[in-house]
Amino acid sequence: MVSRRTALTAAGVGIAGVAGAAAVGSVMMNDAPDPAAASPGAPVPFFGAHQAGIVTPAQDRLHFVAFDVITKDRARLVEMLREWTAAAARMTAGRDAGLLGAVGGQPEAPPDDTGEALGLPASGLTLTVGFGPSLFRDADGVDRFGIADKRPAALEDLPHFPGDAIKPEISGGDICVQACSNDPQVAVHAVRNLARIGFGVVSVRYSQLGFGRTSSTSRAQATPRNLMGFKDGTRNLKLEDGKLLDEQLWAHADDGAAWMAGGSYLVTRRIRMLIETWDRTSLTEQEAIFGRDKGEGAPLGRQKEFDEPDFAAKGADGSPAIAMDAHVRLAHPAQNSDAHLLRRGYNFVDGSDGLGRLDAGLFFMAYQRDPRKQFVPVQRNLARHDTLNEYIRHTSSALWACPPGVAKEGDFWGAGLFS
Amino acid sequence: MRKLPALTAVAVLGLGLTACTTDPEPAAPGATTGPIAVKATDTACEVGRVENAAGTVTFNVTNSGAKVTEFYVYAAGDRVMGEIENIAPGLTRELKVELAAGTYETACKPGMTGKGIRGAFKATGSAAPLTADAKLAEATASYQRYVQSQTAALLPKTEEFVAAVKAGDVAKAKALFPVVRTYWERIEPVAEIFGDLDPKIDGRAEVIEEGMAFTGFHRLEQDLWEKNDISKSGPIADQLLVDVKEIVAKADAEKLSPLQLANGAKELLDEVASGKITGEEDRYSHTDLWDFAANVEGSKAAVQALRPTLEERAPELVASLDAAFKNVDDTLGKHRDGDGWKLHTALSQADLKELTNVINALAEPISKIAAVISK
């Protein structure tokens, strides 16, 4: 376990710290994560073919942030991505954001790390970056950075779904960073330092804190519960799914955008839950809406969480055991041309809304190879038919192209896009 | 040891700024020393000689126009090397300014607005190059000239404002309020080093400590805009003038260290980000953008005073500072309203976000100056 404080004393201050970070980077590649080996404080390898934070076993905490790019200068944007990448490599290794660190620089200068993570271990921090459609062309169709012809066809704006209550000010964005960690302070620290480094180039559009992962992305993890009290992510794509990941998760060079090979598309949706109303709903109704029992998480009519749902089964009264509009039926790959998603959403509570109602819900995040074939048809299906819609409101929506991983020291996020 | 002559020169210069003469001597043709006559009108700025030997250069500025004018000597980046404000029509005033060998610009500003009527000016000679330390000494001297130019305007404007309040002239007092504050807000870092004078003059209702009265600009602002009653404001106004006089005397005598200059430039922008963008500072009058512009100008003055050292040690930083200052000026410029600024309440959330972005973008490179200076 590398802590920032030991890194300071062991490696000395300044240049020695860089050498230390490089050594860590070169021995730990993220291609073959080993969930069993991970302790809550251990670092997750930063360099690799794919970005960390996608199949990485879901950490407990989230700080997600969407930025607007406010510079018109392509060189400045690229320079910031380089600086971000270098800072991310250090922070995910449990080190300070800058070379000098929170306490190693000149006393007269602001530190190049904000310091609130001093003494904390890496805590499984992953930083995952994505590019929104508006980075390629603005609302007026202007090619902002000479990359419009590189926009993947899969990165087209999400359609308006029935029932959407999207607030523009917390939707979209040019660049996102997903910071996941087992310690909220470490995730917040990472986002804060990237925002600081980006001043003048990017401006925070909105951000979301999440606690309590609502999905498992590894079979080594137990299925957690969302704020409605149900297990979430039972049928999720998981890092052990090998061939299925290649088919459903990772973009391929021949999908239309060669620079995205090894990357993935991320859909983010802030889903407000009408908690008080839900809590007044009978258990039977709640279970019917999800199509699973609340205690074990088994599909209705079956015994165990991971039992396959039997959509043909009839209940005692002759009606389907799993209702035709039950969530589990509508979202099931069998109902959606075998579309899978890798979800890694988080519960959120942003206090109360001024009327005494909990401002809470699910910050939904789902990775996939092509949202046009995966998220969009599944969500269309859910938005039209799902009874759950009576208890939720989608208030934020965004789509991101998450480039492949950073192969080695000196490379940077999105190098393929800007080369 | 090299510092001493530079410091002495500053003291002389301070006197030169306020010295007047009614008998300008025309410069002899071809001479490279001796006083330089400047003929200022409402449309022209004729500088008798545009080249001079490096060292102390004397300008005799005659205003033969109809508008009050100002005369400036600028180094690169509009760093003020010397200036005379408030030259009334018909008057001649003298400016002594110490110039190292290099290129400069002169400017007359009829009506005291805008960039002025500019002309090139050259100081020649083989004066030994200044050492870095001398550059920093000159930076503090340069900034002190700036502070004095501001206090020279702050005091009479405060007197006008106080007189208007005491005369019960609400309209005039309201018009003067943001103008007086402009001079104050430009040099706020200096004011802040004088402890409780700052809260007495500029404290807001909630920052006043127990046992202290709510006085100064914001108390009068509240009386003018919120209470709509200045019939009992006389004593507060009198006290403001006493306090401003005291701070002006102290500020004129105070010399900030280069490090204080660098930090002051940043603190001014922090003021913008925390108090002006939010509309918190001028919550009764909503004239925050006047303060905003003044804070930025004050920050720029402090940075420009340090410019020679920065150009030598961190040229890239200078380039990014110039670009970021221009960005702020352009963005703020959208909100001009006649000679002044729109009210804070007239700005949309998107406007404020955009202003926040440009201030953050400027504050980041400015926060690096102190480290460069202290190397």
PDB file of N, CA, C and O in Angstrom, chain A residues 148-208:
ATOM      1  N   ALA A 148     -13.790  17.351 -36.109  1.00  0.00           N
ATOM      2  CA  ALA A 148     -15.182  16.975 -36.405  1.00  0.00           C
ATOM      3  C   ALA A 148     -15.259  15.707 -37.245  1.00  0.00           C
ATOM      4  O   ALA A 148     -16.159  14.885 -37.054  1.00  0.00           O
ATOM      5  N   ASP A 149     -14.295  15.555 -38.157  1.00  0.00           N
ATOM      6  CA  ASP A 149     -14.361  14.365 -39.020  1.00  0.00           C
ATOM      7  C   ASP A 149     -13.952  13.102 -38.271  1.00  0.00           C
ATOM      8  O   ASP A 149     -14.039  12.000 -38.795  1.00  0.00           O
ATOM      9  N   LYS A 150     -13.509  13.264 -37.035  1.00  0.00           N
ATOM     10  CA  LYS A 150     -13.152  12.078 -36.253  1.00  0.00           C
ATOM     11  C   LYS A 150     -14.261  11.674 -35.288  1.00  0.00           C
ATOM     12  O   LYS A 150     -14.103  10.737 -34.508  1.00  0.00           O
ATOM     13  N   ARG A 151     -15.364  12.432 -35.299  1.00  0.00           N
ATOM     14  CA  ARG A 151     -16.449  12.073 -34.370  1.00  0.00           C
ATOM     15  C   ARG A 151     -17.042  10.734 -34.765  1.00  0.00           C
ATOM     16  O   ARG A 151     -17.491  10.555 -35.880  1.00  0.00           O
ATOM     17  N   PRO A 152     -17.039   9.778 -33.843  1.00  0.00           N
ATOM     18  CA  PRO A 152     -17.601   8.470 -34.173  1.00  0.00           C
ATOM     19  C   PRO A 152     -19.114   8.586 -34.400  1.00  0.00           C
ATOM     20  O   PRO A 152     -19.787   9.356 -33.710  1.00  0.00           O
ATOM     21  N   ALA A 153     -19.618   7.822 -35.342  1.00  0.00           N
ATOM     22  CA  ALA A 153     -21.062   7.843 -35.601  1.00  0.00           C
ATOM     23  C   ALA A 153     -21.822   7.411 -34.350  1.00  0.00           C
ATOM     24  O   ALA A 153     -22.944   7.859 -34.103  1.00  0.00           O
ATOM     25  N   ALA A 154     -21.211   6.563 -33.543  1.00  0.00           N
ATOM     26  CA  ALA A 154     -21.881   6.088 -32.330  1.00  0.00           C
ATOM     27  C   ALA A 154     -22.044   7.199 -31.293  1.00  0.00           C
ATOM     28  O   ALA A 154     -22.817   7.058 -30.343  1.00  0.00           O
ATOM     29  N   LEU A 155     -21.321   8.303 -31.479  1.00  0.00           N
ATOM     30  CA  LEU A 155     -21.387   9.397 -30.510  1.00  0.00           C
ATOM     31  C   LEU A 155     -22.377  10.454 -30.979  1.00  0.00           C
ATOM     32  O   LEU A 155     -22.092  11.643 -30.976  1.00  0.00           O
ATOM     33  N   GLU A 156     -23.539  10.041 -31.395  1.00  0.00           N
ATOM     34  CA  GLU A 156     -24.537  11.043 -31.760  1.00  0.00           C
ATOM     35  C   GLU A 156     -25.390  11.324 -30.527  1.00  0.00           C
ATOM     36  O   GLU A 156     -25.575  10.460 -29.669  1.00  0.00           O
ATOM     37  N   ASP A 157     -25.908  12.552 -30.453  1.00  0.00           N
ATOM     38  CA  ASP A 157     -26.675  12.937 -29.263  1.00  0.00           C
ATOM     39  C   ASP A 157     -27.778  11.927 -28.970  1.00  0.00           C
ATOM     40  O   ASP A 157     -28.428  11.427 -29.883  1.00  0.00           O
ATOM     41  N   LEU A 158     -27.966  11.653 -27.697  1.00  0.00           N
ATOM     42  CA  LEU A 158     -29.036  10.730 -27.315  1.00  0.00           C
ATOM     43  C   LEU A 158     -30.379  11.355 -27.683  1.00  0.00           C
ATOM     44  O   LEU A 158     -30.552  12.572 -27.596  1.00  0.00           O
ATOM     45  N   PRO A 159     -31.344  10.531 -28.075  1.00  0.00           N
ATOM     46  CA  PRO A 159     -32.661  11.087 -28.393  1.00  0.00           C
ATOM     47  C   PRO A 159     -33.387  11.514 -27.116  1.00  0.00           C
ATOM     48  O   PRO A 159     -32.974  11.162 -26.009  1.00  0.00           O
ATOM     49  N   HIS A 160     -34.453  12.269 -27.286  1.00  0.00           N
ATOM     50  CA  HIS A 160     -35.325  12.575 -26.144  1.00  0.00           C
ATOM     51  C   HIS A 160     -36.203  11.355 -25.910  1.00  0.00           C
ATOM     52  O   HIS A 160     -36.901  10.897 -26.800  1.00  0.00           O
ATOM     53  N   PHE A 161     -36.147  10.839 -24.688  1.00  0.00           N
ATOM     54  CA  PHE A 161     -36.970   9.671 -24.371  1.00  0.00           C
ATOM     55  C   PHE A 161     -38.267  10.129 -23.725  1.00  0.00           C
ATOM     56  O   PHE A 161     -38.294  11.161 -23.029  1.00  0.00           O
ATOM     57  N   PRO A 162     -39.351   9.381 -23.926  1.00  0.00           N
ATOM     58  CA  PRO A 162     -40.613   9.755 -23.286  1.00  0.00           C
ATOM     59  C   PRO A 162     -40.426   9.927 -21.776  1.00  0.00           C
ATOM     60  O   PRO A 162     -39.768   9.096 -21.140  1.00  0.00           O
ATOM     61  N   GLY A 163     -40.948  10.995 -21.230  1.00  0.00           N
ATOM     62  CA  GLY A 163     -40.879  11.190 -19.786  1.00  0.00           C
ATOM     63  C   GLY A 163     -39.613  11.875 -19.308  1.00  0.00           C
ATOM     64  O   GLY A 163     -39.490  12.215 -18.136  1.00  0.00           O
ATOM     65  N   ASP A 164     -38.645  12.102 -20.210  1.00  0.00           N
ATOM     66  CA  ASP A 164     -37.404  12.766 -19.802  1.00  0.00           C
ATOM     67  C   ASP A 164     -37.703  14.157 -19.224  1.00  0.00           C
ATOM     68  O   ASP A 164     -38.504  14.900 -19.793  1.00  0.00           O
ATOM     69  N   ALA A 165     -37.074  14.478 -18.094  1.00  0.00           N
ATOM     70  CA  ALA A 165     -37.201  15.822 -17.514  1.00  0.00           C
ATOM     71  C   ALA A 165     -35.801  16.417 -17.413  1.00  0.00           C
ATOM     72  O   ALA A 165     -35.329  16.819 -16.354  1.00  0.00           O
ATOM     73  N   ILE A 166     -35.106  16.435 -18.555  1.00  0.00           N
ATOM     74  CA  ILE A 166     -33.678  16.777 -18.590  1.00  0.00           C
ATOM     75  C   ILE A 166     -33.455  18.267 -18.351  1.00  0.00           C
ATOM     76  O   ILE A 166     -34.097  19.107 -18.979  1.00  0.00           O
ATOM     77  N   LYS A 167     -32.555  18.568 -17.429  1.00  0.00           N
ATOM     78  CA  LYS A 167     -32.152  19.959 -17.210  1.00  0.00           C
ATOM     79  C   LYS A 167     -30.845  20.199 -17.972  1.00  0.00           C
ATOM     80  O   LYS A 167     -29.838  19.566 -17.674  1.00  0.00           O
ATOM     81  N   PRO A 168     -30.862  21.133 -18.928  1.00  0.00           N
ATOM     82  CA  PRO A 168     -29.663  21.335 -19.765  1.00  0.00           C
ATOM     83  C   PRO A 168     -28.420  21.672 -18.945  1.00  0.00           C
ATOM     84  O   PRO A 168     -27.310  21.261 -19.299  1.00  0.00           O
ATOM     85  N   GLU A 169     -28.599  22.432 -17.845  1.00  0.00           N
ATOM     86  CA  GLU A 169     -27.413  22.872 -17.097  1.00  0.00           C
ATOM     87  C   GLU A 169     -26.691  21.737 -16.378  1.00  0.00           C
ATOM     88  O   GLU A 169     -25.544  21.881 -15.979  1.00  0.00           O
ATOM     89  N   ILE A 170     -27.345  20.602 -16.217  1.00  0.00           N
ATOM     90  CA  ILE A 170     -26.640  19.445 -15.636  1.00  0.00           C
ATOM     91  C   ILE A 170     -26.599  18.297 -16.636  1.00  0.00           C
ATOM     92  O   ILE A 170     -26.581  17.121 -16.252  1.00  0.00           O
ATOM     93  N   SER A 171     -26.590  18.640 -17.922  1.00  0.00           N
ATOM     94  CA  SER A 171     -26.522  17.607 -18.961  1.00  0.00           C
ATOM     95  C   SER A 171     -25.438  17.954 -19.969  1.00  0.00           C
ATOM     96  O   SER A 171     -25.001  19.095 -20.049  1.00  0.00           O
ATOM     97  N   GLY A 172     -25.045  16.943 -20.746  1.00  0.00           N
ATOM     98  CA  GLY A 172     -24.060  17.152 -21.793  1.00  0.00           C
ATOM     99  C   GLY A 172     -22.702  17.516 -21.222  1.00  0.00           C
ATOM    100  O   GLY A 172     -22.372  17.162 -20.087  1.00  0.00           O
ATOM    101  N   GLY A 173     -21.940  18.271 -22.011  1.00  0.00           N
ATOM    102  CA  GLY A 173     -20.586  18.626 -21.606  1.00  0.00           C
ATOM    103  C   GLY A 173     -19.586  18.141 -22.638  1.00  0.00           C
ATOM    104  O   GLY A 173     -19.896  17.260 -23.443  1.00  0.00           O
ATOM    105  N   ASP A 174     -18.407  18.777 -22.638  1.00  0.00           N
ATOM    106  CA  ASP A 174     -17.393  18.465 -23.643  1.00  0.00           C
ATOM    107  C   ASP A 174     -16.449  17.343 -23.215  1.00  0.00           C
ATOM    108  O   ASP A 174     -16.011  16.545 -24.034  1.00  0.00           O
ATOM    109  N   ILE A 175     -16.118  17.342 -21.928  1.00  0.00           N
ATOM    110  CA  ILE A 175     -15.199  16.316 -21.420  1.00  0.00           C
ATOM    111  C   ILE A 175     -15.713  15.879 -20.057  1.00  0.00           C
ATOM    112  O   ILE A 175     -16.171  16.712 -19.265  1.00  0.00           O
ATOM    113  N   CYS A 176     -15.670  14.588 -19.784  1.00  0.00           N
ATOM    114  CA  CYS A 176     -16.037  14.131 -18.439  1.00  0.00           C
ATOM    115  C   CYS A 176     -14.870  13.410 -17.794  1.00  0.00           C
ATOM    116  O   CYS A 176     -13.981  12.898 -18.480  1.00  0.00           O
ATOM    117  N   VAL A 177     -14.867  13.432 -16.481  1.00  0.00           N
ATOM    118  CA  VAL A 177     -13.934  12.602 -15.729  1.00  0.00           C
ATOM    119  C   VAL A 177     -14.723  11.844 -14.679  1.00  0.00           C
ATOM    120  O   VAL A 177     -15.474  12.446 -13.901  1.00  0.00           O
ATOM    121  N   GLN A 178     -14.589  10.549 -14.707  1.00  0.00           N
ATOM    122  CA  GLN A 178     -15.195   9.706 -13.690  1.00  0.00           C
ATOM    123  C   GLN A 178     -14.094   9.327 -12.713  1.00  0.00           C
ATOM    124  O   GLN A 178     -13.110   8.689 -13.091  1.00  0.00           O
ATOM    125  N   ALA A 179     -14.226   9.776 -11.469  1.00  0.00           N
ATOM    126  CA  ALA A 179     -13.261   9.396 -10.435  1.00  0.00           C
ATOM    127  C   ALA A 179     -13.955   8.421  -9.498  1.00  0.00           C
ATOM    128  O   ALA A 179     -14.958   8.756  -8.879  1.00  0.00           O
ATOM    129  N   CYS A 180     -13.447   7.199  -9.427  1.00  0.00           N
ATOM    130  CA  CYS A 180     -13.999   6.203  -8.514  1.00  0.00           C
ATOM    131  C   CYS A 180     -12.914   5.815  -7.520  1.00  0.00           C
ATOM    132  O   CYS A 180     -11.742   5.719  -7.877  1.00  0.00           O
ATOM    133  N   SER A 181     -13.322   5.610  -6.285  1.00  0.00           N
ATOM    134  CA  SER A 181     -12.342   5.302  -5.250  1.00  0.00           C
ATOM    135  C   SER A 181     -13.050   4.638  -4.080  1.00  0.00           C
ATOM    136  O   SER A 181     -14.269   4.735  -3.952  1.00  0.00           O
ATOM    137  N   ASN A 182     -12.271   4.001  -3.249  1.00  0.00           N
ATOM    138  CA  ASN A 182     -12.869   3.432  -2.038  1.00  0.00           C
ATOM    139  C   ASN A 182     -12.931   4.446  -0.906  1.00  0.00           C
ATOM    140  O   ASN A 182     -13.436   4.149   0.165  1.00  0.00           O
ATOM    141  N   ASP A 183     -12.362   5.632  -1.146  1.00  0.00           N
ATOM    142  CA  ASP A 183     -12.382   6.685  -0.136  1.00  0.00           C
ATOM    143  C   ASP A 183     -12.888   7.961  -0.827  1.00  0.00           C
ATOM    144  O   ASP A 183     -12.279   8.425  -1.788  1.00  0.00           O
ATOM    145  N   PRO A 184     -14.001   8.522  -0.355  1.00  0.00           N
ATOM    146  CA  PRO A 184     -14.557   9.692  -1.058  1.00  0.00           C
ATOM    147  C   PRO A 184     -13.584  10.860  -1.117  1.00  0.00           C
ATOM    148  O   PRO A 184     -13.559  11.628  -2.070  1.00  0.00           O
ATOM    149  N   GLN A 185     -12.758  10.994  -0.085  1.00  0.00           N
ATOM    150  CA  GLN A 185     -11.811  12.113  -0.048  1.00  0.00           C
ATOM    151  C   GLN A 185     -10.807  12.017  -1.201  1.00  0.00           C
ATOM    152  O   GLN A 185     -10.401  13.019  -1.767  1.00  0.00           O
ATOM    153  N   VAL A 186     -10.436  10.782  -1.518  1.00  0.00           N
ATOM    154  CA  VAL A 186      -9.458  10.577  -2.597  1.00  0.00           C
ATOM    155  C   VAL A 186     -10.079  10.909  -3.960  1.00  0.00           C
ATOM    156  O   VAL A 186      -9.448  11.537  -4.812  1.00  0.00           O
ATOM    157  N   ALA A 187     -11.352  10.536  -4.145  1.00  0.00           N
ATOM    158  CA  ALA A 187     -12.024  10.834  -5.420  1.00  0.00           C
ATOM    159  C   ALA A 187     -12.221  12.336  -5.583  1.00  0.00           C
ATOM    160  O   ALA A 187     -11.980  12.905  -6.654  1.00  0.00           O
ATOM    161  N   VAL A 188     -12.644  12.987  -4.517  1.00  0.00           N
ATOM    162  CA  VAL A 188     -12.870  14.437  -4.562  1.00  0.00           C
ATOM    163  C   VAL A 188     -11.542  15.174  -4.805  1.00  0.00           C
ATOM    164  O   VAL A 188     -11.461  16.117  -5.589  1.00  0.00           O
ATOM    165  N   HIS A 189     -10.519  14.708  -4.133  1.00  0.00           N
ATOM    166  CA  HIS A 189      -9.182  15.298  -4.307  1.00  0.00           C
ATOM    167  C   HIS A 189      -8.743  15.247  -5.767  1.00  0.00           C
ATOM    168  O   HIS A 189      -8.224  16.225  -6.312  1.00  0.00           O
ATOM    169  N   ALA A 190      -8.983  14.118  -6.392  1.00  0.00           N
ATOM    170  CA  ALA A 190      -8.535  13.946  -7.783  1.00  0.00           C
ATOM    171  C   ALA A 190      -9.270  14.905  -8.707  1.00  0.00           C
ATOM    172  O   ALA A 190      -8.656  15.585  -9.537  1.00  0.00           O
ATOM    173  N   VAL A 191     -10.576  14.999  -8.555  1.00  0.00           N
ATOM    174  CA  VAL A 191     -11.358  15.877  -9.435  1.00  0.00           C
ATOM    175  C   VAL A 191     -10.986  17.338  -9.193  1.00  0.00           C
ATOM    176  O   VAL A 191     -10.830  18.127 -10.120  1.00  0.00           O
ATOM    177  N   ARG A 192     -10.825  17.679  -7.923  1.00  0.00           N
ATOM    178  CA  ARG A 192     -10.470  19.064  -7.572  1.00  0.00           C
ATOM    179  C   ARG A 192      -9.148  19.470  -8.212  1.00  0.00           C
ATOM    180  O   ARG A 192      -9.001  20.580  -8.732  1.00  0.00           O
ATOM    181  N   ASN A 193      -8.167  18.562  -8.190  1.00  0.00           N
ATOM    182  CA  ASN A 193      -6.868  18.899  -8.763  1.00  0.00           C
ATOM    183  C   ASN A 193      -6.914  18.980 -10.284  1.00  0.00           C
ATOM    184  O   ASN A 193      -6.259  19.842 -10.878  1.00  0.00           O
ATOM    185  N   LEU A 194      -7.707  18.115 -10.915  1.00  0.00           N
ATOM    186  CA  LEU A 194      -7.817  18.203 -12.379  1.00  0.00           C
ATOM    187  C   LEU A 194      -8.519  19.501 -12.773  1.00  0.00           C
ATOM    188  O   LEU A 194      -8.117  20.171 -13.728  1.00  0.00           O
ATOM    189  N   ALA A 195      -9.547  19.887 -12.019  1.00  0.00           N
ATOM    190  CA  ALA A 195     -10.251  21.142 -12.321  1.00  0.00           C
ATOM    191  C   ALA A 195      -9.294  22.324 -12.163  1.00  0.00           C
ATOM    192  O   ALA A 195      -9.292  23.264 -12.967  1.00  0.00           O
ATOM    193  N   ARG A 196      -8.464  22.266 -11.134  1.00  0.00           N
ATOM    194  CA  ARG A 196      -7.493  23.330 -10.867  1.00  0.00           C
ATOM    195  C   ARG A 196      -6.495  23.435 -12.025  1.00  0.00           C
ATOM    196  O   ARG A 196      -6.217  24.524 -12.530  1.00  0.00           O
ATOM    197  N   ILE A 197      -5.980  22.290 -12.433  1.00  0.00           N
ATOM    198  CA  ILE A 197      -5.012  22.280 -13.534  1.00  0.00           C
ATOM    199  C   ILE A 197      -5.665  22.817 -14.807  1.00  0.00           C
ATOM    200  O   ILE A 197      -5.026  23.461 -15.626  1.00  0.00           O
ATOM    201  N   GLY A 198      -6.972  22.583 -14.938  1.00  0.00           N
ATOM    202  CA  GLY A 198      -7.660  22.945 -16.177  1.00  0.00           C
ATOM    203  C   GLY A 198      -8.198  24.365 -16.245  1.00  0.00           C
ATOM    204  O   GLY A 198      -8.742  24.753 -17.273  1.00  0.00           O
ATOM    205  N   PHE A 199      -8.036  25.148 -15.176  1.00  0.00           N
ATOM    206  CA  PHE A 199      -8.563  26.520 -15.196  1.00  0.00           C
ATOM    207  C   PHE A 199      -8.113  27.250 -16.447  1.00  0.00           C
ATOM    208  O   PHE A 199      -6.943  27.238 -16.802  1.00  0.00           O
ATOM    209  N   GLY A 200      -9.060  27.919 -17.117  1.00  0.00           N
ATOM    210  CA  GLY A 200      -8.726  28.658 -18.325  1.00  0.00           C
ATOM    211  C   GLY A 200      -8.911  27.835 -19.587  1.00  0.00           C
ATOM    212  O   GLY A 200      -9.077  28.379 -20.658  1.00  0.00           O
ATOM    213  N   VAL A 201      -8.840  26.519 -19.432  1.00  0.00           N
ATOM    214  CA  VAL A 201      -9.033  25.640 -20.581  1.00  0.00           C
ATOM    215  C   VAL A 201     -10.418  24.995 -20.493  1.00  0.00           C
ATOM    216  O   VAL A 201     -11.154  24.921 -21.470  1.00  0.00           O
ATOM    217  N   VAL A 202     -10.747  24.545 -19.303  1.00  0.00           N
ATOM    218  CA  VAL A 202     -12.066  23.952 -19.083  1.00  0.00           C
ATOM    219  C   VAL A 202     -12.738  24.623 -17.889  1.00  0.00           C
ATOM    220  O   VAL A 202     -12.080  25.237 -17.057  1.00  0.00           O
ATOM    221  N   SER A 203     -14.052  24.483 -17.845  1.00  0.00           N
ATOM    222  CA  SER A 203     -14.835  25.028 -16.744  1.00  0.00           C
ATOM    223  C   SER A 203     -15.828  23.947 -16.317  1.00  0.00           C
ATOM    224  O   SER A 203     -16.437  23.292 -17.168  1.00  0.00           O
ATOM    225  N   VAL A 204     -15.956  23.752 -15.021  1.00  0.00           N
ATOM    226  CA  VAL A 204     -16.861  22.704 -14.547  1.00  0.00           C
ATOM    227  C   VAL A 204     -18.294  23.060 -14.932  1.00  0.00           C
ATOM    228  O   VAL A 204     -18.769  24.164 -14.654  1.00  0.00           O
ATOM    229  N   ARG A 205     -18.958  22.130 -15.598  1.00  0.00           N
ATOM    230  CA  ARG A 205     -20.351  22.338 -16.001  1.00  0.00           C
ATOM    231  C   ARG A 205     -21.281  21.805 -14.914  1.00  0.00           C
ATOM    232  O   ARG A 205     -22.199  22.470 -14.488  1.00  0.00           O
ATOM    233  N   TYR A 206     -21.006  20.604 -14.428  1.00  0.00           N
ATOM    234  CA  TYR A 206     -21.737  20.056 -13.288  1.00  0.00           C
ATOM    235  C   TYR A 206     -20.925  18.898 -12.750  1.00  0.00           C
ATOM    236  O   TYR A 206     -20.018  18.391 -13.417  1.00  0.00           O
ATOM    237  N   SER A 207     -21.217  18.516 -11.528  1.00  0.00           N
ATOM    238  CA  SER A 207     -20.537  17.345 -10.990  1.00  0.00           C
ATOM    239  C   SER A 207     -21.487  16.602 -10.078  1.00  0.00           C
ATOM    240  O   SER A 207     -22.510  17.134  -9.647  1.00  0.00           O
ATOM    241  N   GLN A 208     -21.176  15.373  -9.810  1.00  0.00           N
ATOM    242  CA  GLN A 208     -22.058  14.523  -9.018  1.00  0.00           C
ATOM    243  C   GLN A 208     -21.223  13.645  -8.098  1.00  0.00           C
ATOM    244  O   GLN A 208     -20.305  12.975  -8.555  1.00  0.00           O
TER     245      GLN A 208
END
